[in-house]
Amino acid sequence: AVQAVAGGASDFIGKPFDIAAVVALIRRYLDARREAADSTAGPAEPLDLSRSGLVGRSAPMVMVYKLIAFAARSDATTLILGESGTGKELVARAIHDFGARARRPFVSVNCSGLTDTLLEAELFGHAKGAFTGSVGERAGLFEAAEGGTLFLDELASTSAAFQASLLRVLQSGEVRRVGSTQARRTNVRVIGASNAPLRALASEGKFRPDLFYRLSVLSIELPPLRDRTGDVELLTQHFLQRYCEAGQSPPRLTREAIDSLAAYDFPGNVRELENALRRAIALSSNGLMTGDYLPAEIASKGHAGRPDNLEQR
């Protein structure tokens, strides 16, 4: 999907599809192509999404790949939304890696782990004596990411005061170190992320609406794993291959283990699946992974489908 968009495709269609919708789509883009007939821009170089770490072929993930392709060829601020464990940082890295800033730094910050004072000092830098313990002047992460991308995760956890400071930077393109009066121009693409519904929080006054709209020039919403039909099996094979010992074949799963994984909802999404498989790999020793090696809450899904009395089978 990303290679197609990068190669000049205006859109693409996932299967199964409705014939009437396909005809309407083709007509719409033929009209658009006629209007843009005088354009001389050539197609971009095809992209290899496999190096991003994103895995999945479900319809919701195909839409994510499409949005990554469009975001990568733009320099607009981008907002990534999705439940914890859905891969928001992987998407941010893919946008950076496939964009014009790929050769410049990608800097990631978890905003929930820092107080307002520390977060501002971390991002904007600080002057000597700006606060207790600041014995020297220090550049912030905006300056460290110069020319590249700054990924701000867990934005919903930030205060109104910090949101005002961030909005000012996004609007002016300038950073002022804490305790300093000198502003510095910055050339950084900002990608924000949250596992909370920022639009709803903004409408309730719990997140600055002006910052929300500034961040969500482009918006990507990641689907939870429970809505990605068929991707659990692909992800399972991906993680088994990644974490098996070098030179060894990945463990094989019994039917019971496969059924357990398929039946579980994974509230922790891809991260929970990855951790469950790492645990199972650590416990298995004969190349065969049974349901008993999986965490109890996942293994019970496979056991639930078995009769208690094996003689009945």
PDB file of C-alpha atoms in Angstrom:
ATOM      1  CA  ALA A   1       0.000   0.000   0.000  1.00  0.00           C
ATOM      2  CA  VAL A   2       2.761   2.447   0.928  1.00  0.00           C
ATOM      3  CA  GLN A   3       4.775   1.527  -2.163  1.00  0.00           C
ATOM      4  CA  ALA A   4       1.717   2.123  -4.349  1.00  0.00           C
ATOM      5  CA  VAL A   5       1.055   5.573  -2.903  1.00  0.00           C
ATOM      6  CA  ALA A   6       4.735   6.498  -3.084  1.00  0.00           C
ATOM      7  CA  GLY A   7       4.764   5.305  -6.692  1.00  0.00           C
ATOM      8  CA  GLY A   8       2.044   7.753  -7.647  1.00  0.00           C
ATOM      9  CA  ALA A   9      -1.218   5.958  -6.812  1.00  0.00           C
ATOM     10  CA  SER A  10      -3.979   8.305  -5.691  1.00  0.00           C
ATOM     11  CA  ASP A  11      -5.784   5.627  -3.699  1.00  0.00           C
ATOM     12  CA  PHE A  12      -6.275   1.897  -3.467  1.00  0.00           C
ATOM     13  CA  ILE A  13      -9.059  -0.527  -2.687  1.00  0.00           C
ATOM     14  CA  GLY A  14      -9.098  -3.279  -0.102  1.00  0.00           C
ATOM     15  CA  LYS A  15     -10.841  -6.593  -0.746  1.00  0.00           C
ATOM     16  CA  PRO A  16     -13.673  -7.442  -0.587  1.00  0.00           C
ATOM     17  CA  PHE A  17     -15.083  -4.403  -2.356  1.00  0.00           C
ATOM     18  CA  ASP A  18     -18.313  -3.107  -3.875  1.00  0.00           C
ATOM     19  CA  ILE A  19     -18.240  -2.741  -7.666  1.00  0.00           C
ATOM     20  CA  ALA A  20     -20.303   0.464  -7.629  1.00  0.00           C
ATOM     21  CA  ALA A  21     -17.902   2.010  -5.107  1.00  0.00           C
ATOM     22  CA  VAL A  22     -14.943   1.083  -7.312  1.00  0.00           C
ATOM     23  CA  VAL A  23     -16.550   2.665 -10.376  1.00  0.00           C
ATOM     24  CA  ALA A  24     -17.304   5.851  -8.423  1.00  0.00           C
ATOM     25  CA  LEU A  25     -13.737   5.969  -7.098  1.00  0.00           C
ATOM     26  CA  ILE A  26     -12.248   5.574 -10.580  1.00  0.00           C
ATOM     27  CA  ARG A  27     -14.502   8.279 -11.998  1.00  0.00           C
ATOM     28  CA  ARG A  28     -13.600  10.658  -9.178  1.00  0.00           C
ATOM     29  CA  TYR A  29      -9.863  10.209  -9.688  1.00  0.00           C
ATOM     30  CA  LEU A  30     -10.060  10.385 -13.464  1.00  0.00           C
ATOM     31  CA  ASP A  31     -11.758  13.763 -13.044  1.00  0.00           C
ATOM     32  CA  ALA A  32      -9.056  14.842 -10.594  1.00  0.00           C
ATOM     33  CA  ARG A  33      -6.343  13.655 -12.980  1.00  0.00           C
ATOM     34  CA  ARG A  34      -7.799  15.698 -15.823  1.00  0.00           C
ATOM     35  CA  GLU A  35      -7.817  18.787 -13.595  1.00  0.00           C
ATOM     36  CA  ALA A  36      -4.156  18.182 -12.679  1.00  0.00           C
ATOM     37  CA  ALA A  37      -3.035  17.288 -16.216  1.00  0.00           C
ATOM     38  CA  ASP A  38      -0.513  20.106 -16.259  1.00  0.00           C
ATOM     39  CA  SER A  39       1.358  18.729 -13.231  1.00  0.00           C
ATOM     40  CA  THR A  40       4.942  17.660 -14.028  1.00  0.00           C
ATOM     41  CA  ALA A  41       5.911  16.141 -10.679  1.00  0.00           C
ATOM     42  CA  GLY A  42       7.327  12.632 -10.982  1.00  0.00           C
ATOM     43  CA  PRO A  43       6.511   9.709  -8.679  1.00  0.00           C
ATOM     44  CA  ALA A  44       8.424   9.307  -5.427  1.00  0.00           C
ATOM     45  CA  GLU A  45      10.796   6.430  -4.787  1.00  0.00           C
ATOM     46  CA  PRO A  46       8.941   3.263  -3.643  1.00  0.00           C
ATOM     47  CA  LEU A  47       9.069   2.577   0.090  1.00  0.00           C
ATOM     48  CA  ASP A  48       9.740  -0.679   1.919  1.00  0.00           C
ATOM     49  CA  LEU A  49       7.366  -0.760   4.879  1.00  0.00           C
ATOM     50  CA  SER A  50       8.789  -4.071   6.142  1.00  0.00           C
ATOM     51  CA  ARG A  51      11.602  -2.289   7.979  1.00  0.00           C
ATOM     52  CA  SER A  52       9.109  -0.272  10.065  1.00  0.00           C
ATOM     53  CA  GLY A  53       8.188  -3.204  12.323  1.00  0.00           C
ATOM     54  CA  LEU A  54       4.494  -2.838  11.470  1.00  0.00           C
ATOM     55  CA  VAL A  55       2.798  -6.168  10.760  1.00  0.00           C
ATOM     56  CA  GLY A  56      -0.723  -6.818   9.521  1.00  0.00           C
ATOM     57  CA  ARG A  57      -2.857  -7.254   6.422  1.00  0.00           C
ATOM     58  CA  SER A  58      -6.314  -6.542   7.846  1.00  0.00           C
ATOM     59  CA  ALA A  59      -8.436  -3.798   6.298  1.00  0.00           C
ATOM     60  CA  PRO A  60      -7.919  -1.397   9.248  1.00  0.00           C
ATOM     61  CA  MET A  61      -4.135  -1.778   8.990  1.00  0.00           C
ATOM     62  CA  VAL A  62      -4.181  -1.264   5.233  1.00  0.00           C
ATOM     63  CA  MET A  63      -5.845   2.091   5.932  1.00  0.00           C
ATOM     64  CA  VAL A  64      -3.087   2.898   8.454  1.00  0.00           C
ATOM     65  CA  TYR A  65      -0.414   2.144   5.847  1.00  0.00           C
ATOM     66  CA  LYS A  66      -2.177   4.455   3.416  1.00  0.00           C
ATOM     67  CA  LEU A  67      -2.227   7.290   5.952  1.00  0.00           C
ATOM     68  CA  ILE A  68       1.451   6.702   6.779  1.00  0.00           C
ATOM     69  CA  ALA A  69       2.287   7.111   3.096  1.00  0.00           C
ATOM     70  CA  PHE A  70       0.373  10.379   2.840  1.00  0.00           C
ATOM     71  CA  ALA A  71       1.839  11.683   6.114  1.00  0.00           C
ATOM     72  CA  ALA A  72       5.394  10.762   5.066  1.00  0.00           C
ATOM     73  CA  ARG A  73       5.272  12.939   1.971  1.00  0.00           C
ATOM     74  CA  SER A  74       3.994  15.903   4.010  1.00  0.00           C
ATOM     75  CA  ASP A  75       5.667  17.971   6.714  1.00  0.00           C
ATOM     76  CA  ALA A  76       2.478  18.766   8.639  1.00  0.00           C
ATOM     77  CA  THR A  77       2.057  18.163  12.357  1.00  0.00           C
ATOM     78  CA  THR A  78       0.443  14.776  12.904  1.00  0.00           C
ATOM     79  CA  LEU A  79      -1.606  13.237  15.695  1.00  0.00           C
ATOM     80  CA  ILE A  80      -1.633   9.480  16.291  1.00  0.00           C
ATOM     81  CA  LEU A  81      -4.435   8.105  18.455  1.00  0.00           C
ATOM     82  CA  GLY A  82      -4.995   4.569  19.701  1.00  0.00           C
ATOM     83  CA  GLU A  83      -5.168   2.353  22.738  1.00  0.00           C
ATOM     84  CA  SER A  84      -2.028   1.530  24.681  1.00  0.00           C
ATOM     85  CA  GLY A  85       0.065  -1.075  22.899  1.00  0.00           C
ATOM     86  CA  THR A  86      -1.242  -0.455  19.378  1.00  0.00           C
ATOM     87  CA  GLY A  87       2.115   0.764  18.031  1.00  0.00           C
ATOM     88  CA  LYS A  88       1.867   4.558  17.987  1.00  0.00           C
ATOM     89  CA  GLU A  89       5.626   5.063  18.155  1.00  0.00           C
ATOM     90  CA  LEU A  90       6.190   2.562  15.335  1.00  0.00           C
ATOM     91  CA  VAL A  91       3.833   4.585  13.158  1.00  0.00           C
ATOM     92  CA  ALA A  92       5.605   7.824  14.095  1.00  0.00           C
ATOM     93  CA  ARG A  93       8.977   6.287  13.228  1.00  0.00           C
ATOM     94  CA  ALA A  94       7.619   5.027   9.902  1.00  0.00           C
ATOM     95  CA  ILE A  95       6.389   8.514   9.002  1.00  0.00           C
ATOM     96  CA  HIS A  96       9.838   9.888   9.852  1.00  0.00           C
ATOM     97  CA  ASP A  97      11.813   7.128   8.119  1.00  0.00           C
ATOM     98  CA  PHE A  98       9.838   7.394   4.878  1.00  0.00           C
ATOM     99  CA  GLY A  99       9.815  11.199   4.800  1.00  0.00           C
ATOM    100  CA  ALA A 100      12.256  13.901   3.747  1.00  0.00           C
ATOM    101  CA  ARG A 101      13.644  14.146   7.313  1.00  0.00           C
ATOM    102  CA  ALA A 102      14.772  10.508   7.468  1.00  0.00           C
ATOM    103  CA  ARG A 103      18.475  11.401   7.686  1.00  0.00           C
ATOM    104  CA  ARG A 104      17.897  13.726  10.623  1.00  0.00           C
ATOM    105  CA  PRO A 105      17.193  12.751  14.284  1.00  0.00           C
ATOM    106  CA  PHE A 106      14.023  11.086  15.538  1.00  0.00           C
ATOM    107  CA  VAL A 107      13.537  12.019  19.203  1.00  0.00           C
ATOM    108  CA  SER A 108      10.843  10.396  21.364  1.00  0.00           C
ATOM    109  CA  VAL A 109       9.487  11.784  24.655  1.00  0.00           C
ATOM    110  CA  ASN A 110       6.949  10.230  27.031  1.00  0.00           C
ATOM    111  CA  CYS A 111       5.194  13.272  28.481  1.00  0.00           C
ATOM    112  CA  SER A 112       3.474  11.344  31.275  1.00  0.00           C
ATOM    113  CA  GLY A 113       6.716  10.585  33.098  1.00  0.00           C
ATOM    114  CA  LEU A 114       7.736  14.199  33.804  1.00  0.00           C
ATOM    115  CA  THR A 115       6.406  17.128  35.814  1.00  0.00           C
ATOM    116  CA  ASP A 116       5.623  20.390  34.037  1.00  0.00           C
ATOM    117  CA  THR A 117       8.913  22.001  35.038  1.00  0.00           C
ATOM    118  CA  LEU A 118      11.015  19.033  34.008  1.00  0.00           C
ATOM    119  CA  LEU A 119       9.060  18.509  30.788  1.00  0.00           C
ATOM    120  CA  GLU A 120       9.543  22.110  29.669  1.00  0.00           C
ATOM    121  CA  ALA A 121      13.238  22.001  30.592  1.00  0.00           C
ATOM    122  CA  GLU A 122      13.615  18.677  28.761  1.00  0.00           C
ATOM    123  CA  LEU A 123      11.922  19.903  25.593  1.00  0.00           C
ATOM    124  CA  PHE A 124      12.896  23.576  25.471  1.00  0.00           C
ATOM    125  CA  GLY A 125      16.189  23.484  27.387  1.00  0.00           C
ATOM    126  CA  HIS A 126      17.108  25.799  30.245  1.00  0.00           C
ATOM    127  CA  ALA A 127      19.446  28.655  31.099  1.00  0.00           C
ATOM    128  CA  LYS A 128      21.973  28.534  33.923  1.00  0.00           C
ATOM    129  CA  GLY A 129      20.235  29.111  37.269  1.00  0.00           C
ATOM    130  CA  ALA A 130      16.739  28.760  35.806  1.00  0.00           C
ATOM    131  CA  PHE A 131      15.797  26.462  38.691  1.00  0.00           C
ATOM    132  CA  THR A 132      17.427  24.601  41.551  1.00  0.00           C
ATOM    133  CA  GLY A 133      20.091  22.266  40.224  1.00  0.00           C
ATOM    134  CA  SER A 134      20.503  23.945  36.820  1.00  0.00           C
ATOM    135  CA  VAL A 135      24.216  24.611  37.135  1.00  0.00           C
ATOM    136  CA  GLY A 136      24.732  25.223  33.438  1.00  0.00           C
ATOM    137  CA  GLU A 137      22.926  26.060  30.216  1.00  0.00           C
ATOM    138  CA  ARG A 138      21.422  23.109  28.389  1.00  0.00           C
ATOM    139  CA  ALA A 139      19.788  22.659  24.998  1.00  0.00           C
ATOM    140  CA  GLY A 140      16.410  20.940  24.882  1.00  0.00           C
ATOM    141  CA  LEU A 141      15.086  18.121  22.740  1.00  0.00           C
ATOM    142  CA  PHE A 142      13.560  20.526  20.214  1.00  0.00           C
ATOM    143  CA  GLU A 143      17.094  21.652  19.446  1.00  0.00           C
ATOM    144  CA  ALA A 144      18.403  18.070  19.551  1.00  0.00           C
ATOM    145  CA  ALA A 145      15.802  17.095  16.928  1.00  0.00           C
ATOM    146  CA  GLU A 146      16.716  20.002  14.635  1.00  0.00           C
ATOM    147  CA  GLY A 147      15.835  19.123  11.054  1.00  0.00           C
ATOM    148  CA  GLY A 148      14.153  15.901  12.170  1.00  0.00           C
ATOM    149  CA  THR A 149      11.090  14.726  14.065  1.00  0.00           C
ATOM    150  CA  LEU A 150      10.025  15.119  17.696  1.00  0.00           C
ATOM    151  CA  PHE A 151       7.521  12.505  18.897  1.00  0.00           C
ATOM    152  CA  LEU A 152       5.482  13.537  21.942  1.00  0.00           C
ATOM    153  CA  ASP A 153       3.636  10.590  23.487  1.00  0.00           C
ATOM    154  CA  GLU A 154       0.868  10.668  26.135  1.00  0.00           C
ATOM    155  CA  LEU A 155      -0.087  14.285  25.473  1.00  0.00           C
ATOM    156  CA  ALA A 156      -3.366  13.905  27.382  1.00  0.00           C
ATOM    157  CA  SER A 157      -1.379  13.726  30.629  1.00  0.00           C
ATOM    158  CA  THR A 158       0.075  17.228  30.225  1.00  0.00           C
ATOM    159  CA  SER A 159      -1.197  20.324  32.029  1.00  0.00           C
ATOM    160  CA  ALA A 160      -2.921  23.356  30.522  1.00  0.00           C
ATOM    161  CA  ALA A 161       0.198  25.443  31.211  1.00  0.00           C
ATOM    162  CA  PHE A 162       2.459  23.086  29.273  1.00  0.00           C
ATOM    163  CA  GLN A 163      -0.086  22.839  26.453  1.00  0.00           C
ATOM    164  CA  ALA A 164      -0.003  26.631  26.160  1.00  0.00           C
ATOM    165  CA  SER A 165       3.809  26.573  25.922  1.00  0.00           C
ATOM    166  CA  LEU A 166       3.751  23.835  23.282  1.00  0.00           C
ATOM    167  CA  LEU A 167       1.103  25.686  21.268  1.00  0.00           C
ATOM    168  CA  ARG A 168       3.258  28.810  21.281  1.00  0.00           C
ATOM    169  CA  VAL A 169       6.224  26.861  19.904  1.00  0.00           C
ATOM    170  CA  LEU A 170       4.120  25.252  17.169  1.00  0.00           C
ATOM    171  CA  GLN A 171       2.648  28.601  16.144  1.00  0.00           C
ATOM    172  CA  SER A 172       5.855  30.639  16.204  1.00  0.00           C
ATOM    173  CA  GLY A 173       8.430  28.028  15.240  1.00  0.00           C
ATOM    174  CA  GLU A 174      10.615  29.373  18.031  1.00  0.00           C
ATOM    175  CA  VAL A 175      11.878  27.825  21.273  1.00  0.00           C
ATOM    176  CA  ARG A 176      12.834  29.797  24.352  1.00  0.00           C
ATOM    177  CA  ARG A 177      14.871  27.977  26.980  1.00  0.00           C
ATOM    178  CA  VAL A 178      13.451  28.031  30.505  1.00  0.00           C
ATOM    179  CA  GLY A 179      14.856  31.084  32.313  1.00  0.00           C
ATOM    180  CA  SER A 180      16.050  32.738  29.086  1.00  0.00           C
ATOM    181  CA  THR A 181      14.649  35.673  27.103  1.00  0.00           C
ATOM    182  CA  GLN A 182      16.323  34.655  23.844  1.00  0.00           C
ATOM    183  CA  ALA A 183      14.180  32.788  21.292  1.00  0.00           C
ATOM    184  CA  ARG A 184      15.714  30.317  18.861  1.00  0.00           C
ATOM    185  CA  ARG A 185      14.216  29.323  15.525  1.00  0.00           C
ATOM    186  CA  THR A 186      13.534  25.625  15.212  1.00  0.00           C
ATOM    187  CA  ASN A 187      12.926  23.377  12.217  1.00  0.00           C
ATOM    188  CA  VAL A 188      11.288  20.280  13.690  1.00  0.00           C
ATOM    189  CA  ARG A 189       8.315  18.202  12.641  1.00  0.00           C
ATOM    190  CA  VAL A 190       6.134  17.404  15.651  1.00  0.00           C
ATOM    191  CA  ILE A 191       4.150  14.168  15.872  1.00  0.00           C
ATOM    192  CA  GLY A 192       1.892  13.838  18.911  1.00  0.00           C
ATOM    193  CA  ALA A 193       0.195  10.759  20.316  1.00  0.00           C
ATOM    194  CA  SER A 194      -2.334   9.814  22.953  1.00  0.00           C
ATOM    195  CA  ASN A 195      -4.234   6.753  24.101  1.00  0.00           C
ATOM    196  CA  ALA A 196      -7.028   9.044  25.333  1.00  0.00           C
ATOM    197  CA  PRO A 197      -9.712  10.513  23.034  1.00  0.00           C
ATOM    198  CA  LEU A 198      -8.269  14.007  22.627  1.00  0.00           C
ATOM    199  CA  ARG A 199     -11.169  15.293  20.542  1.00  0.00           C
ATOM    200  CA  ALA A 200     -13.618  14.421  23.298  1.00  0.00           C
ATOM    201  CA  LEU A 201     -11.291  15.853  25.951  1.00  0.00           C
ATOM    202  CA  ALA A 202     -10.972  19.064  23.945  1.00  0.00           C
ATOM    203  CA  SER A 203     -14.751  19.424  23.634  1.00  0.00           C
ATOM    204  CA  GLU A 204     -15.051  18.916  27.414  1.00  0.00           C
ATOM    205  CA  GLY A 205     -12.413  21.556  28.142  1.00  0.00           C
ATOM    206  CA  LYS A 206      -9.931  19.000  29.489  1.00  0.00           C
ATOM    207  CA  PHE A 207      -7.449  19.556  26.647  1.00  0.00           C
ATOM    208  CA  ARG A 208      -6.759  22.799  24.793  1.00  0.00           C
ATOM    209  CA  PRO A 209      -8.907  22.764  21.621  1.00  0.00           C
ATOM    210  CA  ASP A 210      -6.511  25.101  19.787  1.00  0.00           C
ATOM    211  CA  LEU A 211      -3.601  22.742  20.481  1.00  0.00           C
ATOM    212  CA  PHE A 212      -5.681  19.745  19.412  1.00  0.00           C
ATOM    213  CA  TYR A 213      -6.475  21.345  16.052  1.00  0.00           C
ATOM    214  CA  ARG A 214      -2.871  22.468  15.614  1.00  0.00           C
ATOM    215  CA  LEU A 215      -1.629  18.912  16.228  1.00  0.00           C
ATOM    216  CA  SER A 216      -4.265  17.094  14.181  1.00  0.00           C
ATOM    217  CA  VAL A 217      -3.559  18.657  10.785  1.00  0.00           C
ATOM    218  CA  LEU A 218      -3.076  14.991   9.875  1.00  0.00           C
ATOM    219  CA  SER A 219      -4.651  12.373  12.118  1.00  0.00           C
ATOM    220  CA  ILE A 220      -4.123   8.600  12.253  1.00  0.00           C
ATOM    221  CA  GLU A 221      -6.242   6.375  14.493  1.00  0.00           C
ATOM    222  CA  LEU A 222      -4.777   2.933  15.154  1.00  0.00           C
ATOM    223  CA  PRO A 223      -7.179  -0.010  15.462  1.00  0.00           C
ATOM    224  CA  PRO A 224      -7.088  -2.229  18.562  1.00  0.00           C
ATOM    225  CA  LEU A 225      -5.856  -5.753  17.949  1.00  0.00           C
ATOM    226  CA  ARG A 226      -9.330  -7.206  18.598  1.00  0.00           C
ATOM    227  CA  ASP A 227     -10.562  -5.396  15.460  1.00  0.00           C
ATOM    228  CA  ARG A 228      -7.730  -6.649  13.243  1.00  0.00           C
ATOM    229  CA  THR A 229      -9.163  -9.943  12.020  1.00  0.00           C
ATOM    230  CA  GLY A 230      -6.421 -12.329  10.952  1.00  0.00           C
ATOM    231  CA  ASP A 231      -3.494 -10.212  12.134  1.00  0.00           C
ATOM    232  CA  VAL A 232      -2.924 -12.156  15.383  1.00  0.00           C
ATOM    233  CA  GLU A 233      -1.566 -15.111  13.410  1.00  0.00           C
ATOM    234  CA  LEU A 234       0.747 -12.886  11.342  1.00  0.00           C
ATOM    235  CA  LEU A 235       1.995 -11.080  14.435  1.00  0.00           C
ATOM    236  CA  THR A 236       2.524 -14.379  16.238  1.00  0.00           C
ATOM    237  CA  GLN A 237       4.760 -15.698  13.459  1.00  0.00           C
ATOM    238  CA  HIS A 238       6.593 -12.369  13.372  1.00  0.00           C
ATOM    239  CA  PHE A 239       7.401 -12.407  17.098  1.00  0.00           C
ATOM    240  CA  LEU A 240       8.271 -16.114  17.182  1.00  0.00           C
ATOM    241  CA  GLN A 241      10.776 -15.522  14.393  1.00  0.00           C
ATOM    242  CA  ARG A 242      12.174 -12.415  16.092  1.00  0.00           C
ATOM    243  CA  TYR A 243      12.753 -13.936  19.526  1.00  0.00           C
ATOM    244  CA  CYS A 244      13.905 -17.459  18.689  1.00  0.00           C
ATOM    245  CA  GLU A 245      17.583 -18.240  19.180  1.00  0.00           C
ATOM    246  CA  ALA A 246      19.870 -17.337  16.303  1.00  0.00           C
ATOM    247  CA  GLY A 247      20.128 -20.164  13.793  1.00  0.00           C
ATOM    248  CA  GLN A 248      17.148 -22.051  15.231  1.00  0.00           C
ATOM    249  CA  SER A 249      13.697 -22.537  13.770  1.00  0.00           C
ATOM    250  CA  PRO A 250      10.905 -20.715  15.624  1.00  0.00           C
ATOM    251  CA  PRO A 251       8.796 -22.841  18.007  1.00  0.00           C
ATOM    252  CA  ARG A 252       5.674 -24.507  16.627  1.00  0.00           C
ATOM    253  CA  LEU A 253       2.322 -23.812  18.269  1.00  0.00           C
ATOM    254  CA  THR A 254      -0.174 -26.525  19.089  1.00  0.00           C
ATOM    255  CA  ARG A 255      -3.731 -26.121  17.834  1.00  0.00           C
ATOM    256  CA  GLU A 256      -4.836 -25.385  21.389  1.00  0.00           C
ATOM    257  CA  ALA A 257      -2.308 -22.523  21.671  1.00  0.00           C
ATOM    258  CA  ILE A 258      -3.396 -21.097  18.318  1.00  0.00           C
ATOM    259  CA  ASP A 259      -7.056 -21.277  19.347  1.00  0.00           C
ATOM    260  CA  SER A 260      -6.260 -19.575  22.658  1.00  0.00           C
ATOM    261  CA  LEU A 261      -4.541 -16.674  20.933  1.00  0.00           C
ATOM    262  CA  ALA A 262      -7.324 -16.331  18.366  1.00  0.00           C
ATOM    263  CA  ALA A 263     -10.055 -16.282  21.019  1.00  0.00           C
ATOM    264  CA  TYR A 264      -8.444 -13.730  23.337  1.00  0.00           C
ATOM    265  CA  ASP A 265      -9.341 -10.016  23.078  1.00  0.00           C
ATOM    266  CA  PHE A 266      -5.861  -8.649  23.972  1.00  0.00           C
ATOM    267  CA  PRO A 267      -6.817  -5.521  25.942  1.00  0.00           C
ATOM    268  CA  GLY A 268      -3.088  -4.685  25.942  1.00  0.00           C
ATOM    269  CA  ASN A 269      -3.055  -5.039  22.136  1.00  0.00           C
ATOM    270  CA  VAL A 270       0.144  -5.890  20.227  1.00  0.00           C
ATOM    271  CA  ARG A 271       2.364  -5.222  23.244  1.00  0.00           C
ATOM    272  CA  GLU A 272       0.453  -7.800  25.298  1.00  0.00           C
ATOM    273  CA  LEU A 273       0.700 -10.380  22.487  1.00  0.00           C
ATOM    274  CA  GLU A 274       4.438  -9.774  22.159  1.00  0.00           C
ATOM    275  CA  ASN A 275       5.050 -10.184  25.900  1.00  0.00           C
ATOM    276  CA  ALA A 276       2.921 -13.339  26.042  1.00  0.00           C
ATOM    277  CA  LEU A 277       4.922 -14.929  23.229  1.00  0.00           C
ATOM    278  CA  ARG A 278       8.258 -13.931  24.753  1.00  0.00           C
ATOM    279  CA  ARG A 279       7.162 -15.658  27.957  1.00  0.00           C
ATOM    280  CA  ALA A 280       6.103 -18.777  26.062  1.00  0.00           C
ATOM    281  CA  ILE A 281       9.389 -18.921  24.158  1.00  0.00           C
ATOM    282  CA  ALA A 282      11.333 -18.668  27.426  1.00  0.00           C
ATOM    283  CA  LEU A 283       9.362 -21.591  28.913  1.00  0.00           C
ATOM    284  CA  SER A 284       9.329 -23.919  25.899  1.00  0.00           C
ATOM    285  CA  SER A 285      12.318 -26.177  25.361  1.00  0.00           C
ATOM    286  CA  ASN A 286      11.403 -28.792  22.751  1.00  0.00           C
ATOM    287  CA  GLY A 287      10.367 -26.566  19.861  1.00  0.00           C
ATOM    288  CA  LEU A 288       6.674 -27.123  20.584  1.00  0.00           C
ATOM    289  CA  MET A 289       4.632 -24.441  22.318  1.00  0.00           C
ATOM    290  CA  THR A 290       1.451 -25.571  24.051  1.00  0.00           C
ATOM    291  CA  GLY A 291      -1.275 -23.400  25.504  1.00  0.00           C
ATOM    292  CA  ASP A 292       0.105 -24.017  29.001  1.00  0.00           C
ATOM    293  CA  TYR A 293       3.118 -21.850  28.177  1.00  0.00           C
ATOM    294  CA  LEU A 294       0.870 -18.846  27.573  1.00  0.00           C
ATOM    295  CA  PRO A 295      -0.327 -16.555  30.393  1.00  0.00           C
ATOM    296  CA  ALA A 296      -3.292 -18.018  32.278  1.00  0.00           C
ATOM    297  CA  GLU A 297      -5.818 -15.488  31.011  1.00  0.00           C
ATOM    298  CA  ILE A 298      -4.941 -16.397  27.411  1.00  0.00           C
ATOM    299  CA  ALA A 299      -4.544 -20.154  27.948  1.00  0.00           C
ATOM    300  CA  SER A 300      -7.989 -20.354  29.560  1.00  0.00           C
ATOM    301  CA  LYS A 301      -9.560 -19.379  26.244  1.00  0.00           C
ATOM    302  CA  GLY A 302      -8.265 -22.581  24.695  1.00  0.00           C
ATOM    303  CA  HIS A 303      -9.233 -24.672  27.701  1.00  0.00           C
ATOM    304  CA  ALA A 304     -12.747 -23.273  27.588  1.00  0.00           C
ATOM    305  CA  GLY A 305     -13.372 -25.016  24.280  1.00  0.00           C
ATOM    306  CA  ARG A 306     -12.354 -28.472  25.573  1.00  0.00           C
ATOM    307  CA  PRO A 307     -14.701 -30.899  27.346  1.00  0.00           C
ATOM    308  CA  ASP A 308     -13.678 -31.530  30.985  1.00  0.00           C
ATOM    309  CA  ASN A 309     -14.090 -35.261  30.543  1.00  0.00           C
ATOM    310  CA  LEU A 310     -11.591 -36.328  27.907  1.00  0.00           C
ATOM    311  CA  GLU A 311     -13.314 -39.727  27.588  1.00  0.00           C
ATOM    312  CA  GLN A 312     -16.212 -37.946  25.894  1.00  0.00           C
ATOM    313  CA  ARG A 313     -13.996 -37.110  22.930  1.00  0.00           C
TER     314      ARG A 313
END
